CSV table of C-alpha atoms in Angstrom, one decimal:
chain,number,residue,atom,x,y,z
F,1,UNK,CA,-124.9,-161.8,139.6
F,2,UNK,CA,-124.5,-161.3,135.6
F,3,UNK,CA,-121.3,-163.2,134.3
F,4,UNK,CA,-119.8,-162.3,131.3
F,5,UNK,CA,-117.7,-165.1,129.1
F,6,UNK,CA,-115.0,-164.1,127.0
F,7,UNK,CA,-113.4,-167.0,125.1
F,8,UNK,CA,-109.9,-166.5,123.5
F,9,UNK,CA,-108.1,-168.5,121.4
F,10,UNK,CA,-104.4,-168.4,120.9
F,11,UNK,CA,-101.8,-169.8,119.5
F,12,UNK,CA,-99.1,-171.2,122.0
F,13,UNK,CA,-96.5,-170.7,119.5
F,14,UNK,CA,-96.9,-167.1,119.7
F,15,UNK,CA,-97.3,-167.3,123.8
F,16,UNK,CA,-94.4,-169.2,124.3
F,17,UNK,CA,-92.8,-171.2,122.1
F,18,UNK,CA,-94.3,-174.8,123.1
F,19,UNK,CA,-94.7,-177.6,120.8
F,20,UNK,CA,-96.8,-180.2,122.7
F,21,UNK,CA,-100.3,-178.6,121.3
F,22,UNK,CA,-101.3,-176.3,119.1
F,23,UNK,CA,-104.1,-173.7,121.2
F,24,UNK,CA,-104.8,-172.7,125.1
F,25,UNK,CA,-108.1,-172.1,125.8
F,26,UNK,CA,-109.6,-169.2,128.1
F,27,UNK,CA,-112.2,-167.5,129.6
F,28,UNK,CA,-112.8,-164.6,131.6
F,29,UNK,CA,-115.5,-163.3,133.8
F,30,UNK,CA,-116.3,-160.4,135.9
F,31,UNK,CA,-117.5,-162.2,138.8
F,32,UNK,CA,-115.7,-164.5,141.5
F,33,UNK,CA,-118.1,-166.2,143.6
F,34,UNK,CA,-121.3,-167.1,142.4
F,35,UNK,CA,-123.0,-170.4,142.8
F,36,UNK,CA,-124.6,-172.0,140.3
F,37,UNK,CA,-128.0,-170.7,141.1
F,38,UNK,CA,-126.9,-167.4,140.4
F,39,UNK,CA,-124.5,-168.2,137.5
F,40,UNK,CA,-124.8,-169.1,133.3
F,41,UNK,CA,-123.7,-172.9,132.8
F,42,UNK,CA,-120.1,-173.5,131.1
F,43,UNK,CA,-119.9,-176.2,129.7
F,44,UNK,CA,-116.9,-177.6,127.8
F,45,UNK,CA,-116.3,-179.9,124.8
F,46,UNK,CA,-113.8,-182.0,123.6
F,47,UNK,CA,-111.8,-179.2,121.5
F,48,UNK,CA,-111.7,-177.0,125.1
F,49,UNK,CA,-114.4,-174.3,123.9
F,50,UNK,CA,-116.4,-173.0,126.5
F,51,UNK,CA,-120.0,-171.9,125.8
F,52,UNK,CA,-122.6,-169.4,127.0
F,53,UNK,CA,-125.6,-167.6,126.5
F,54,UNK,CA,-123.1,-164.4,125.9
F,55,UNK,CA,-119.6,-165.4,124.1
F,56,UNK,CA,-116.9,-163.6,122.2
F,57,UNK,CA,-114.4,-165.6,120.8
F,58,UNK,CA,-110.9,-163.2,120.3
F,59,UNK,CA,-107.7,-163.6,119.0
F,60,UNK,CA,-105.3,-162.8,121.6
F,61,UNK,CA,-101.4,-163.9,122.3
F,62,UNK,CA,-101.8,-162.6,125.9
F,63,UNK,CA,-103.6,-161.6,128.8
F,64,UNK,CA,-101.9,-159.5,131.5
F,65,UNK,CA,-101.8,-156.4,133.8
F,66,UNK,CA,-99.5,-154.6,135.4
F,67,UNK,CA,-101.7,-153.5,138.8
F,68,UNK,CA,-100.0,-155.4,141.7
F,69,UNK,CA,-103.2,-156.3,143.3
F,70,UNK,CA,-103.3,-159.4,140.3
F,71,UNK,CA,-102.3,-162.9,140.9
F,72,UNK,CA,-102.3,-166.2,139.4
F,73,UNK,CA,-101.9,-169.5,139.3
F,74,UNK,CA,-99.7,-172.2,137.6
F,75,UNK,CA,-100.3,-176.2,137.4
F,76,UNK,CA,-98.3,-177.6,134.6
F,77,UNK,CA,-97.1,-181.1,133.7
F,78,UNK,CA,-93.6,-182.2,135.3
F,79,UNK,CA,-92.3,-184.5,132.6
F,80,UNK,CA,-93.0,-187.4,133.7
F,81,UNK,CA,-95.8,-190.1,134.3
F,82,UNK,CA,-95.3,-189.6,138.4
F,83,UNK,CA,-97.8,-187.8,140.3
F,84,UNK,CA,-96.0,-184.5,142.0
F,85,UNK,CA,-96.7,-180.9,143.2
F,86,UNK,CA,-95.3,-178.0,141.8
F,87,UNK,CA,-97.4,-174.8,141.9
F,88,UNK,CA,-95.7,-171.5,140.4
F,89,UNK,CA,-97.7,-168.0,141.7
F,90,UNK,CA,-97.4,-164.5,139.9
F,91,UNK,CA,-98.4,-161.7,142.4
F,92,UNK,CA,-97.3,-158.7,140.7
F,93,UNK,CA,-93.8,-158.5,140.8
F,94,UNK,CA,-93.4,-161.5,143.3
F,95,UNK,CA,-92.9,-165.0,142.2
F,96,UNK,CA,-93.4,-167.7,144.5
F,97,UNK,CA,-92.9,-171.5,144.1
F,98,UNK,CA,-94.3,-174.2,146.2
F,99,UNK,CA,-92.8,-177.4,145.7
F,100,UNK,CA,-90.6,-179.1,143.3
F,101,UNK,CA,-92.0,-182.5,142.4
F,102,UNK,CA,-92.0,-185.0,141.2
F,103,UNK,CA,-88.6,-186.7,140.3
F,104,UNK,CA,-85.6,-185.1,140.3
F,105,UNK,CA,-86.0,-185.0,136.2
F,106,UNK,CA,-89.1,-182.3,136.6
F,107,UNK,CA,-86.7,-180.0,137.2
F,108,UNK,CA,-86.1,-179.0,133.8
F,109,UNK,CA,-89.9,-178.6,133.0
F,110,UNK,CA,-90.1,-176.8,136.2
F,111,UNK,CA,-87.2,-174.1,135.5
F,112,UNK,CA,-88.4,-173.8,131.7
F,113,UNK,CA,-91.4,-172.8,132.9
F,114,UNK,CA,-91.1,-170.7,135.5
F,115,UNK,CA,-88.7,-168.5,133.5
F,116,UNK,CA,-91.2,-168.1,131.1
F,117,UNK,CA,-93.1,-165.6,133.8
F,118,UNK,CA,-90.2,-164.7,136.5
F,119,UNK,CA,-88.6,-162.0,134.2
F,120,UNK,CA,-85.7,-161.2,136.9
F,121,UNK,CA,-84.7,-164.7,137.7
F,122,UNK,CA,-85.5,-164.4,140.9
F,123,UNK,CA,-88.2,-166.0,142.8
F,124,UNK,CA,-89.1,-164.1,146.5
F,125,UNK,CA,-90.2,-166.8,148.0
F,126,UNK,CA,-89.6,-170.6,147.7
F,127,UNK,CA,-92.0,-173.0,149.9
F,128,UNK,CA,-91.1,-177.0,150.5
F,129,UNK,CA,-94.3,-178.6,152.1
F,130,UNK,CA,-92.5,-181.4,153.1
F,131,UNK,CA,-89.6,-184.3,152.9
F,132,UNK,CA,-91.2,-186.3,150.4
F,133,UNK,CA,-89.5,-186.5,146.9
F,134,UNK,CA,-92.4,-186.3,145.1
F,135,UNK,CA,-92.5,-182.4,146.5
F,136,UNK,CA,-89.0,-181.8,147.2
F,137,UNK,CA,-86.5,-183.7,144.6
F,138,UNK,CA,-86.5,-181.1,141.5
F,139,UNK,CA,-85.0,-178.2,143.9
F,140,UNK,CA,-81.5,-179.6,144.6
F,141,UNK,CA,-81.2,-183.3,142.2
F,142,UNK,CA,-77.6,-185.3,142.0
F,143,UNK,CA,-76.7,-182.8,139.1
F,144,UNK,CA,-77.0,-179.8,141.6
F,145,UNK,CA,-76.4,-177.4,138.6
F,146,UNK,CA,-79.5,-178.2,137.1
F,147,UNK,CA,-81.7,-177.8,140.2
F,148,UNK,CA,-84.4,-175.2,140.7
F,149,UNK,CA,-82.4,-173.9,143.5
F,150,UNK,CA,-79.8,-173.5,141.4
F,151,UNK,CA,-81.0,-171.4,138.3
F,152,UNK,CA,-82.7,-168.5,140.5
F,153,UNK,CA,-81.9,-166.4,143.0
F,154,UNK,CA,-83.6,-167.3,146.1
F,155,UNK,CA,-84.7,-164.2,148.7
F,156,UNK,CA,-87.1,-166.7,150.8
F,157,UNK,CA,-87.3,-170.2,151.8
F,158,UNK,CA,-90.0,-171.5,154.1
F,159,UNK,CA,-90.8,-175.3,154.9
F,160,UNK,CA,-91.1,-177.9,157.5
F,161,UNK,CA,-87.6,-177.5,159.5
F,162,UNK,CA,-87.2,-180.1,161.9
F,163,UNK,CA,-90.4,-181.9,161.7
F,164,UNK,CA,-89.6,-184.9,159.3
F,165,UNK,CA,-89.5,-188.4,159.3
F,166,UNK,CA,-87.7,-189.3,156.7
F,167,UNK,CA,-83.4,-188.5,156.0
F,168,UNK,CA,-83.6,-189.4,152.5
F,169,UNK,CA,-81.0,-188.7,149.6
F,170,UNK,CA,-83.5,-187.0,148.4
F,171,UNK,CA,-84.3,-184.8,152.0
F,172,UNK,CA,-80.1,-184.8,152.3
F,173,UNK,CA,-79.6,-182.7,149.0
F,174,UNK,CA,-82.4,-180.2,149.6
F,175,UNK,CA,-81.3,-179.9,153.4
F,176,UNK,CA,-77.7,-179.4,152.2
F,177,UNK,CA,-78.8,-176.8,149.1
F,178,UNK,CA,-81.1,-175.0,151.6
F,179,UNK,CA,-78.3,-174.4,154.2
F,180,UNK,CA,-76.2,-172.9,151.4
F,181,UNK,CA,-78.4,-170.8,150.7
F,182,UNK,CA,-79.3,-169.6,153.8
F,183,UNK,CA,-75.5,-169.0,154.1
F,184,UNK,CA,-74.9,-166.8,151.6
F,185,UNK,CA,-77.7,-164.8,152.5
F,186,UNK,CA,-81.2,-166.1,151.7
F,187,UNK,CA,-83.5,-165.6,154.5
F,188,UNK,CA,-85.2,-168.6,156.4
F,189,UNK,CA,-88.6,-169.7,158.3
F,190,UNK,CA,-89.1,-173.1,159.8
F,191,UNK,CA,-93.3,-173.0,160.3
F,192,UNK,CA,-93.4,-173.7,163.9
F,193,UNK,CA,-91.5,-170.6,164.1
F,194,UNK,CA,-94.0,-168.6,163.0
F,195,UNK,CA,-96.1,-169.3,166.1
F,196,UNK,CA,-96.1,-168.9,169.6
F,197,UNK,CA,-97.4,-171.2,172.6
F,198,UNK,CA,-100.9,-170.2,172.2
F,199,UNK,CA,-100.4,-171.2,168.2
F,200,UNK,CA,-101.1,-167.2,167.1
F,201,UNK,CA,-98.8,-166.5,164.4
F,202,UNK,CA,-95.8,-164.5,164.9
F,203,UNK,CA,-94.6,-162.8,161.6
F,204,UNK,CA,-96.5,-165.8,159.7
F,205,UNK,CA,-98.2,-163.1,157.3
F,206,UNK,CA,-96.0,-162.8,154.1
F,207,UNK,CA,-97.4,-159.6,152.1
F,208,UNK,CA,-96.6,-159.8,148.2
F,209,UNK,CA,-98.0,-157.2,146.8
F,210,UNK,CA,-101.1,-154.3,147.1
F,211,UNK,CA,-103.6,-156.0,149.0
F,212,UNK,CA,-101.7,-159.3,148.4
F,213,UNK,CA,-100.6,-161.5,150.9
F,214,UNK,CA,-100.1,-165.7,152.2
F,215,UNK,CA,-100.9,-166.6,155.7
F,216,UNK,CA,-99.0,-169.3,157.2
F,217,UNK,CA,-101.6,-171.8,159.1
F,218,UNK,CA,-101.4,-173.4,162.1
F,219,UNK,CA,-101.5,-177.0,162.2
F,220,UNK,CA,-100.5,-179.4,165.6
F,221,UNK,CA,-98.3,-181.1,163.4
F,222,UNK,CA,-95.3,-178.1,163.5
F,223,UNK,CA,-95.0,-179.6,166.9
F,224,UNK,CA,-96.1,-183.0,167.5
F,225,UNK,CA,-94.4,-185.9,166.2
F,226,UNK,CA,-96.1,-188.7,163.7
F,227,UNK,CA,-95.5,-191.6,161.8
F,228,UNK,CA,-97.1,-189.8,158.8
F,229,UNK,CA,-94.6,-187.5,156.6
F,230,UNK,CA,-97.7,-186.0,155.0
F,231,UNK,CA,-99.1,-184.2,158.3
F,232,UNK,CA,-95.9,-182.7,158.6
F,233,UNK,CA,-97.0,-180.4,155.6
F,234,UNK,CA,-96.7,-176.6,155.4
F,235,UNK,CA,-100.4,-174.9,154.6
F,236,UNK,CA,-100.8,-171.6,153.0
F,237,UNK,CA,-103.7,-169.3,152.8
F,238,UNK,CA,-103.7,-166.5,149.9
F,239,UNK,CA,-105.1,-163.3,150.5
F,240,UNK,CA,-106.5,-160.7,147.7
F,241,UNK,CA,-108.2,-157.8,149.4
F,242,UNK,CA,-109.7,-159.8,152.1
F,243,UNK,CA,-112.2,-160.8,149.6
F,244,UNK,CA,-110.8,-164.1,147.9
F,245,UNK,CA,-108.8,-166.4,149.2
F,246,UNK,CA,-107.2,-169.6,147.9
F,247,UNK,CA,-105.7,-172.6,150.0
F,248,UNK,CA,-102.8,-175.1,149.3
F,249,UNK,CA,-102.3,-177.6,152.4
F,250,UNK,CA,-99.3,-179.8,150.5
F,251,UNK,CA,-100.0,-183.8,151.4
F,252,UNK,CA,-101.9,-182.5,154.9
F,253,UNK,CA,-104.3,-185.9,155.9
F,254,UNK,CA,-107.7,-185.9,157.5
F,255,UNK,CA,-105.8,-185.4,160.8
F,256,UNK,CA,-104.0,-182.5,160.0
F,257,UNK,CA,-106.8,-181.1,158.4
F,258,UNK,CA,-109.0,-181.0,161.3
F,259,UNK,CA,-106.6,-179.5,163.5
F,260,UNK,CA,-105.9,-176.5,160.6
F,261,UNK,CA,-109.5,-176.1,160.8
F,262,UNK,CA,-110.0,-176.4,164.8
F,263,UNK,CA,-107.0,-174.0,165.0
F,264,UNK,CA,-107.9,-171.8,162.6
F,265,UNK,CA,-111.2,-171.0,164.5
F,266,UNK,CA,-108.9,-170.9,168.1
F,267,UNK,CA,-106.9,-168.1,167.0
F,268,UNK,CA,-109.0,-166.2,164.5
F,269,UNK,CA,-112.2,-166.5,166.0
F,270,UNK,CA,-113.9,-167.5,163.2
F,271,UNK,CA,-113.9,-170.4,160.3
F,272,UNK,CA,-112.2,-170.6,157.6
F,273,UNK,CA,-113.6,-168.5,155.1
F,274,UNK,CA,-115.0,-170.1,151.3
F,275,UNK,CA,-111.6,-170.1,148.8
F,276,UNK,CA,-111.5,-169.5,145.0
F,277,UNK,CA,-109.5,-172.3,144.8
F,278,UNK,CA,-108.1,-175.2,146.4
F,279,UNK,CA,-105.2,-177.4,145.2
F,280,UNK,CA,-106.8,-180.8,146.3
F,281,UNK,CA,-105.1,-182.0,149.3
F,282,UNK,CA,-102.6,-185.2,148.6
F,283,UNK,CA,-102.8,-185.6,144.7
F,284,UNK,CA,-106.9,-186.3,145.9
F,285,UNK,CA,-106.0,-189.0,147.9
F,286,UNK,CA,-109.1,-190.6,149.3
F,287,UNK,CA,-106.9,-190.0,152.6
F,288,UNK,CA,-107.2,-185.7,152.3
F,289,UNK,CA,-109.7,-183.4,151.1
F,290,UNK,CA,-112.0,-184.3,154.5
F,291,UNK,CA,-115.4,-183.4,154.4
F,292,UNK,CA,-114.4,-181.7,157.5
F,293,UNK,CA,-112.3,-179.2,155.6
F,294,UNK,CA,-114.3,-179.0,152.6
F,295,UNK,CA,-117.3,-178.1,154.3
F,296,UNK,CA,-115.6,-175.3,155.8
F,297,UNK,CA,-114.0,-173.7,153.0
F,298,UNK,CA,-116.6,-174.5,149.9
F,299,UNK,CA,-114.7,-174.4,147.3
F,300,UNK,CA,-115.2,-172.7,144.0
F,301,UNK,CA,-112.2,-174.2,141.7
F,302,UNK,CA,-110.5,-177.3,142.6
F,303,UNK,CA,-107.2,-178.7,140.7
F,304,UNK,CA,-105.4,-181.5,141.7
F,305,UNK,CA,-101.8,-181.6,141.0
F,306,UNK,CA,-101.5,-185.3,140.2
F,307,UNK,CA,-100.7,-187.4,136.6
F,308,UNK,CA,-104.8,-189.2,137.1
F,309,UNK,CA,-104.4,-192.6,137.0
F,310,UNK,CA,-100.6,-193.4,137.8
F,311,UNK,CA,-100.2,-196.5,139.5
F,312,UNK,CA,-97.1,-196.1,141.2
F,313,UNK,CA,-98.7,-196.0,144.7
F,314,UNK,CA,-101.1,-198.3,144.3
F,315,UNK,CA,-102.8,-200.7,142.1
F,316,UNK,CA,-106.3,-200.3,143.9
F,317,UNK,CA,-107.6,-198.8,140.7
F,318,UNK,CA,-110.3,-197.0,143.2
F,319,UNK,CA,-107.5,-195.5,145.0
F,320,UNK,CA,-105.6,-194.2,142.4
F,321,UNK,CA,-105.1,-190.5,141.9
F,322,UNK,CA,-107.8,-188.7,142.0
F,323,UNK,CA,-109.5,-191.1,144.1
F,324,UNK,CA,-113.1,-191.7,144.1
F,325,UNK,CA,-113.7,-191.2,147.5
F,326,UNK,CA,-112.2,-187.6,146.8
F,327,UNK,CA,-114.4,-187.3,144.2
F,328,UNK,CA,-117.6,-188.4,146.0
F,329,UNK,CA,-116.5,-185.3,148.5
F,330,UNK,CA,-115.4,-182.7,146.1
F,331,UNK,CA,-118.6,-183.0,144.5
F,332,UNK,CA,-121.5,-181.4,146.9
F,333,UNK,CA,-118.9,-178.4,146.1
F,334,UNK,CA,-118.3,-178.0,142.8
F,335,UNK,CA,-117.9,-179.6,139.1
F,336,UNK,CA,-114.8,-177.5,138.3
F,337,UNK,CA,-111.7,-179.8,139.1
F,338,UNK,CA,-108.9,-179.9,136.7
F,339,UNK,CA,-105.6,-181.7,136.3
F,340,UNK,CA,-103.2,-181.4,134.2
F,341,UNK,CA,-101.7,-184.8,132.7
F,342,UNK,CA,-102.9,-188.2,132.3
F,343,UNK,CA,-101.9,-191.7,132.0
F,344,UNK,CA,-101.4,-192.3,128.3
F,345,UNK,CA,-103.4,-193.9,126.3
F,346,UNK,CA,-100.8,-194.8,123.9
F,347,UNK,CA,-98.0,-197.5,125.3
F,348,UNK,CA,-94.8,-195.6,123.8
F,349,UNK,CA,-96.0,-192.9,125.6
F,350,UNK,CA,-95.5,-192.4,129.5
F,351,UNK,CA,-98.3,-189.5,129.8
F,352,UNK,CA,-100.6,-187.0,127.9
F,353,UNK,CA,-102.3,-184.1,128.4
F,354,UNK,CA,-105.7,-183.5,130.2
F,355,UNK,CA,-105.9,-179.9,131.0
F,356,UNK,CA,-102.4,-179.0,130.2
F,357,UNK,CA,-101.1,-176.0,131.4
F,358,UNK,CA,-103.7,-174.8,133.9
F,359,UNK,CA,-103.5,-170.7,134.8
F,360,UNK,CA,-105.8,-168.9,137.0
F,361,UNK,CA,-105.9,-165.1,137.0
F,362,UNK,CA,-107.5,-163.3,139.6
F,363,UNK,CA,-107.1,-159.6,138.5
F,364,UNK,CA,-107.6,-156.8,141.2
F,365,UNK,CA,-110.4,-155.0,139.4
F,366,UNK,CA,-112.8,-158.1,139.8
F,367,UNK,CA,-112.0,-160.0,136.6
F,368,UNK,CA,-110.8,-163.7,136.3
F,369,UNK,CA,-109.0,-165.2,133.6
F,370,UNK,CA,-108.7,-168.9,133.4
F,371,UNK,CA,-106.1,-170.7,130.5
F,372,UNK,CA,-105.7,-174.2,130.0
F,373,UNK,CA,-103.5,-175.0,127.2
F,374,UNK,CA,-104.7,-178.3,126.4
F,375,UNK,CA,-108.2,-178.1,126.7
F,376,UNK,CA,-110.7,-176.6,129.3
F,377,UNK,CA,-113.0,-180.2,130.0
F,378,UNK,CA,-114.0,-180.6,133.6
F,379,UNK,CA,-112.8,-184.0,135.3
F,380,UNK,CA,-115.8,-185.3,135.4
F,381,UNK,CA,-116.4,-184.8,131.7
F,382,UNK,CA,-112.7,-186.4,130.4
F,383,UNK,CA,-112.4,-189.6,128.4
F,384,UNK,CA,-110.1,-190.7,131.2
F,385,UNK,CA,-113.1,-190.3,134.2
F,386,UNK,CA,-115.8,-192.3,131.5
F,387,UNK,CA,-113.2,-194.7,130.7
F,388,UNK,CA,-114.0,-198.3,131.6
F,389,UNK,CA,-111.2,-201.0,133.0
F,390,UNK,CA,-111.6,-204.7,133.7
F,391,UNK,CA,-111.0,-207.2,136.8
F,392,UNK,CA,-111.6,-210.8,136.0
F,393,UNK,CA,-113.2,-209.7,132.6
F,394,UNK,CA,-116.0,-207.9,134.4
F,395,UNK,CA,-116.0,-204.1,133.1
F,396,UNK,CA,-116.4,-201.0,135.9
F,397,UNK,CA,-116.4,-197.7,135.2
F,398,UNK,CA,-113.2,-196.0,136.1
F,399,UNK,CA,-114.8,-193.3,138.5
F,400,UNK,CA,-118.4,-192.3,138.7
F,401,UNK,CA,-119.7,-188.8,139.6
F,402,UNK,CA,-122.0,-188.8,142.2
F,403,UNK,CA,-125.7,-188.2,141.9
F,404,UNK,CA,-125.5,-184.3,144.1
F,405,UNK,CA,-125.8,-180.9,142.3
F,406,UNK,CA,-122.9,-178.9,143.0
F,407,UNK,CA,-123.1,-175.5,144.3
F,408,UNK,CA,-120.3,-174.2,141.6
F,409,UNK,CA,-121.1,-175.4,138.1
């Protein structure tokens, strides 16, 4: 299928006031899913322009549309040097935030930003994956008034309900912000809810707009007990049209993930189908991201929500977000993983830029429209991923793309 590139170029200044770089870079294309066989090469450089055999390069401060069969997607950096999740989602008139990570100081990036889109001040539906700070401690922080929770009305809240591990601080203040809510009127689903005994869903289909909708998923851990906070985590299936689909599955684990898959096919009677996008499972832990899930849902557009190479977990240079073994399996699939800040380079720095901003359109007429503020380089082409580091004065390469050909270039 014929692809069309159009390449803007636009001054963030004019879009929306930011100061942290000077130009977002774009593209859009008529086509959704076509493999590389089938598709021109895009190939990015260093300043973020994106090149083809047919380009236009525009001068544009926006890109929008008013049809309520669009959505998109928002990555963005949370303010800090700590790897997070936060994913904000336009679908029409609905707005929809998973997560509020990473400290209890994103919140201020993460309420900036979102009003920026959500016009009303309201957001329709608010999703917590689960009890882990690093997803749940910019909703309700010790300074309640300068929570997300706080500075917008809230219609919907959806998380984890009883099945947690941890009783946190951190877990305390959201519990006790929730509640409130839920008090004074904002409506509430606990995810094993949303199933019966056989694990069908019961009122787990959330539609957002026309020919818009999220799925809740079944997964064993909404009723079995673990040791692992991550399996506890909420998973979400977008639907546009029943023709693309996009999949976030929090800090789910390998475990998790083959029971979503397993009861996926149980109660739909069929696999998982191939997603636009996935937000990489775990911050691309080398413990998520299974081959058993990837092979299933093929994706086109990967983005990990993670500050790559953080050492705050670990100092296992290997395992450090994004992982290489996430890498070696992301990489039979596609070349198109992005993330959005960095460890810095510069020591009075705590973080930089690698994609920036990340937004992807999907627009109900066919079109896509991809932004990254920053610059549009795929992981595997960043300074960062061809960096070298040292152990014992011998140098390795900090990850190494394997030798495959990935069926989305």
């Amino acid at each position: 299928m014929k692809r069309k590139t159009l390449l803007s170029l636009f001054l963030l200044s004019t879009l929306c006031g930011l100061t942290s770089c000077d130009l977002s870079f774009s593209f859009v294309t008529n086509s959704s899913s076509a493999s590389s066989s089938e598709s021109e090469s895009l190939t990015s450089s260093e300043s973020g322009t994106i090149s083809s055999s047919e380009e236009t390069t525009n001068i544009s401060s926006s890109v929008s549309s008013s049809d309520t069969d669009d959505i998109s997607f928002h990555f963005f950096p949370l303010g800090n040097a700590n790897s997070g999740d936060t994913t904000y989602i336009k679908a029409g008139d609905t707005d929809i935030l998973i997560d509020a990570g990473s400290t209890q100081s994103s919140a201020s990036s993460i309420i900036s930003y979102v009003k920026r889109f959500c016009t009303d001040n309201t957001l329709e539906y608010v999703i917590a994956t689960h009890a882990h700070e690093d997803h749940i401690a910019a909703f309700a922080p010790q300074t309640d008034e300068n929570g997300v929770l706080s500075n917008f009305e809230v219609e919907n809240i959806i998380d984890f309900g009883e099945q947690h591990k941890t009783n946190s601080k951190t877990y305390q203040r959201y519990a006790a912000k929730r509640d409130a809510l839920i008090a004074a009127g904002t409506k509430y689903y606990a995810a094993n809810d949303l199933f019966d005994a056989n694990h069908a869903g019961v009122n787990n289909v959330f539609t957002i707009g026309n020919n818009l909708s999220f799925e809740v998923l079944y997964q064993e851990y909404y009723d079995k007990s673990t040791s692992n906070e991550n399996d506890y985590s909420v998973c979400l299936l977008f639907n546009q049209n029943d023709e693309k689909y996009f999949l976030f599955t929090g800090d789910l684990e390998e475990d998790g993930e083959e029971s979503l898959v397993d009861s996926y096919f149980d109660t739909h009677g069929k696999d998982l189908p191939h997603v636009e996008l996935f937000k990489a499972g775990h911050h691309g832990s080398y413990t998520a991201s299974s081959s058993y899930l990837l092979n299933k849902i093929t994706p086109e557009i990967c983005v990990v929500n993670c500050c790559a190479g953080t050492s705050e977990y670990t100092s296992n240079v290997n395992n450090q977000f994004p992982s290489q073994e996430f890498i070696n399996r992301i990489a039979p699939h596609t070349s198109k993983v992005y993330i959005p800040t960095q460890v810095s380079n510069n020591p009075d720095e705590k973080y930089q830029l690698m994609n920036g901003e990340i937004v992807l359109s999907y627009l109900g007429n066919g079109e896509e429209n991809f932004t990254f503020s920053n610059n549009s380089t795929k992981l595997k082409d960043t300074e960062w991923f061809n960096s070298t580091y040292e152990v014992d004065g011998e140098p390795f390469k900090m990850r190494v793309w394997p030798n495959v050909t990935s069926t989305y270039n």
